[in-house]
Protein backbone atom coordinates (compact mmCIF):
# COMPACT_ATOMS: atom_id res chain seq x y z
CA UNK A 1 72.08 126.01 90.84
CA UNK A 2 69.84 122.95 90.72
CA UNK A 3 70.24 119.81 92.78
CA UNK A 4 72.10 117.00 91.04
CA UNK A 5 69.94 114.26 89.65
CA UNK A 6 70.40 110.58 90.31
CA UNK A 7 71.72 110.16 86.77
CA UNK A 8 74.35 112.84 87.33
CA UNK A 9 75.40 111.25 90.62
CA UNK A 10 75.72 107.84 88.99
CA UNK A 11 77.68 109.35 86.07
CA UNK A 12 80.08 111.01 88.53
CA UNK A 13 80.68 107.68 90.28
CA UNK A 14 81.25 105.92 86.95
CA UNK A 15 83.73 108.62 85.88
CA UNK A 16 85.62 108.31 89.17
CA UNK A 17 85.78 104.52 88.86
CA UNK A 18 86.98 104.79 85.24
CA UNK A 19 89.71 107.26 86.21
CA UNK A 20 90.94 105.07 89.06
CA UNK A 21 90.81 102.01 86.80
CA UNK A 22 93.03 103.78 84.24
CA UNK A 23 95.52 104.81 86.95
CA UNK A 24 95.63 101.26 88.31
CA UNK A 25 96.10 99.83 84.81
CA UNK A 26 99.03 102.18 84.16
CA UNK A 27 100.62 101.27 87.50
CA UNK A 28 100.23 97.55 86.82
CA UNK A 29 101.76 97.89 83.35
CA UNK A 30 104.76 99.74 84.76
CA UNK A 31 105.14 97.11 87.47
CA UNK A 32 105.01 94.35 84.87
CA UNK A 33 107.78 95.91 82.77
CA UNK A 34 109.95 96.50 85.85
CA UNK A 35 109.35 92.89 86.92
CA UNK A 36 110.40 91.64 83.48
CA UNK A 37 113.56 93.78 83.61
CA UNK A 38 114.28 92.45 87.10
CA UNK A 39 113.99 88.82 86.01
CA UNK A 40 116.01 89.20 82.79
CA UNK A 41 118.82 91.23 84.34
CA UNK A 42 118.99 88.98 87.40
CA UNK A 43 119.26 85.90 85.19
CA UNK A 44 122.14 87.40 83.23
CA UNK A 45 123.85 88.50 86.45
CA UNK A 46 123.63 84.98 87.87
CA UNK A 47 124.95 83.44 84.64
CA UNK A 48 127.84 85.87 84.57
CA UNK A 49 128.58 85.25 88.24
CA UNK A 50 128.69 81.51 87.69
CA UNK A 51 131.01 81.95 84.73
CA UNK A 52 133.17 84.24 86.86
CA UNK A 53 133.49 81.62 89.57
CA UNK A 54 134.43 78.96 87.01
CA UNK A 55 137.07 81.20 85.48
CA UNK A 56 138.49 82.24 88.87
CA UNK A 57 138.81 78.67 90.02
CA UNK A 58 140.11 77.36 86.72
CA UNK A 59 142.36 80.09 85.38
CA UNK A 60 142.96 83.82 85.97
CA UNK A 61 142.46 84.84 82.30
CA UNK A 62 139.17 86.59 81.60
CA UNK A 63 138.11 87.09 85.20
CA UNK A 64 137.90 90.87 84.89
CA UNK A 65 135.76 90.64 81.78
CA UNK A 66 133.24 88.37 83.44
CA UNK A 67 133.33 90.54 86.55
CA UNK A 68 132.45 93.54 84.42
CA UNK A 69 129.59 91.58 82.81
CA UNK A 70 128.30 90.60 86.23
CA UNK A 71 128.34 94.24 87.32
CA UNK A 72 126.84 95.40 84.02
CA UNK A 73 123.82 93.07 84.41
CA UNK A 74 123.64 93.16 88.20
CA UNK A 75 123.36 96.94 88.55
CA UNK A 76 120.27 97.26 86.30
CA UNK A 77 118.76 94.26 88.10
CA UNK A 78 119.31 95.96 91.44
CA UNK A 79 117.88 99.27 90.21
CA UNK A 80 114.86 97.57 88.63
CA UNK A 81 114.21 95.63 91.80
CA UNK A 82 114.37 98.75 93.96
CA UNK A 83 112.08 100.66 91.58
CA UNK A 84 109.61 97.77 91.51
CA UNK A 85 109.62 97.56 95.31
CA UNK A 86 109.06 101.33 95.65
CA UNK A 87 106.23 101.23 93.11
CA UNK A 88 104.40 98.51 95.05
CA UNK A 89 105.14 99.99 98.47
CA UNK A 90 104.09 103.57 97.69
CA UNK A 91 100.85 103.03 95.81
CA UNK A 92 97.47 103.60 97.44
CA UNK A 93 94.96 100.80 97.76
CA UNK A 94 93.25 100.19 94.41
CA UNK A 95 89.96 102.08 94.00
CA UNK A 96 90.22 103.65 97.47
CA UNK A 97 88.43 106.87 96.50
CA UNK A 98 85.62 105.04 94.70
CA UNK A 99 85.08 102.76 97.70
CA UNK A 100 84.97 105.76 100.07
CA UNK A 101 82.40 107.59 97.91
CA UNK A 102 80.26 104.47 97.61
CA UNK A 103 80.39 103.97 101.40
CA UNK A 104 79.22 107.57 101.88
CA UNK A 105 76.44 106.98 99.35
CA UNK A 106 75.33 103.85 101.20
CA UNK A 107 75.21 105.75 104.50
CA UNK A 108 73.23 108.56 102.89
CA UNK A 109 70.80 106.17 101.20
CA UNK A 110 70.39 104.29 104.48
CA UNK A 111 69.41 107.52 106.23
CA UNK A 112 67.04 108.40 103.39
CA UNK A 113 65.43 104.96 103.57
CA UNK A 114 64.93 105.24 107.34
CA UNK A 115 63.39 108.67 106.89
CA UNK A 116 60.95 107.33 104.29
CA UNK A 117 59.98 104.45 106.57
CA UNK A 118 59.28 106.85 109.46
CA UNK A 119 57.02 108.98 107.24
CA UNK A 120 55.03 105.90 106.22
CA UNK A 121 54.60 104.82 109.86
CA UNK A 122 53.25 108.19 111.02
CA UNK A 123 49.43 108.37 111.26
């Protein structure tokens, strides 16, 4: 098997970066949709809770209905918030593998450069 060429090495790095970019894009899209669900459901839960407090303090009629609405909007808000938190807490650093490979490449190229300089300095 032949040694990889510089073009093949660069292509491998580009492919790795593209793959990690796609994974990060997908994670960000999912986080955006969960964030939207969190905001919308939380807003409805707060509106229903305020209406519930008004009804409870004003009259007993309709309190159970508004309580059910508060629970119906509050539960999805809670679940969306927990899912969003887990998504952000569990993900790896963006482009971690690409950065590690590029660091290794820099170390290798640094050693190669030093070796070339030593050869030039020898009589």
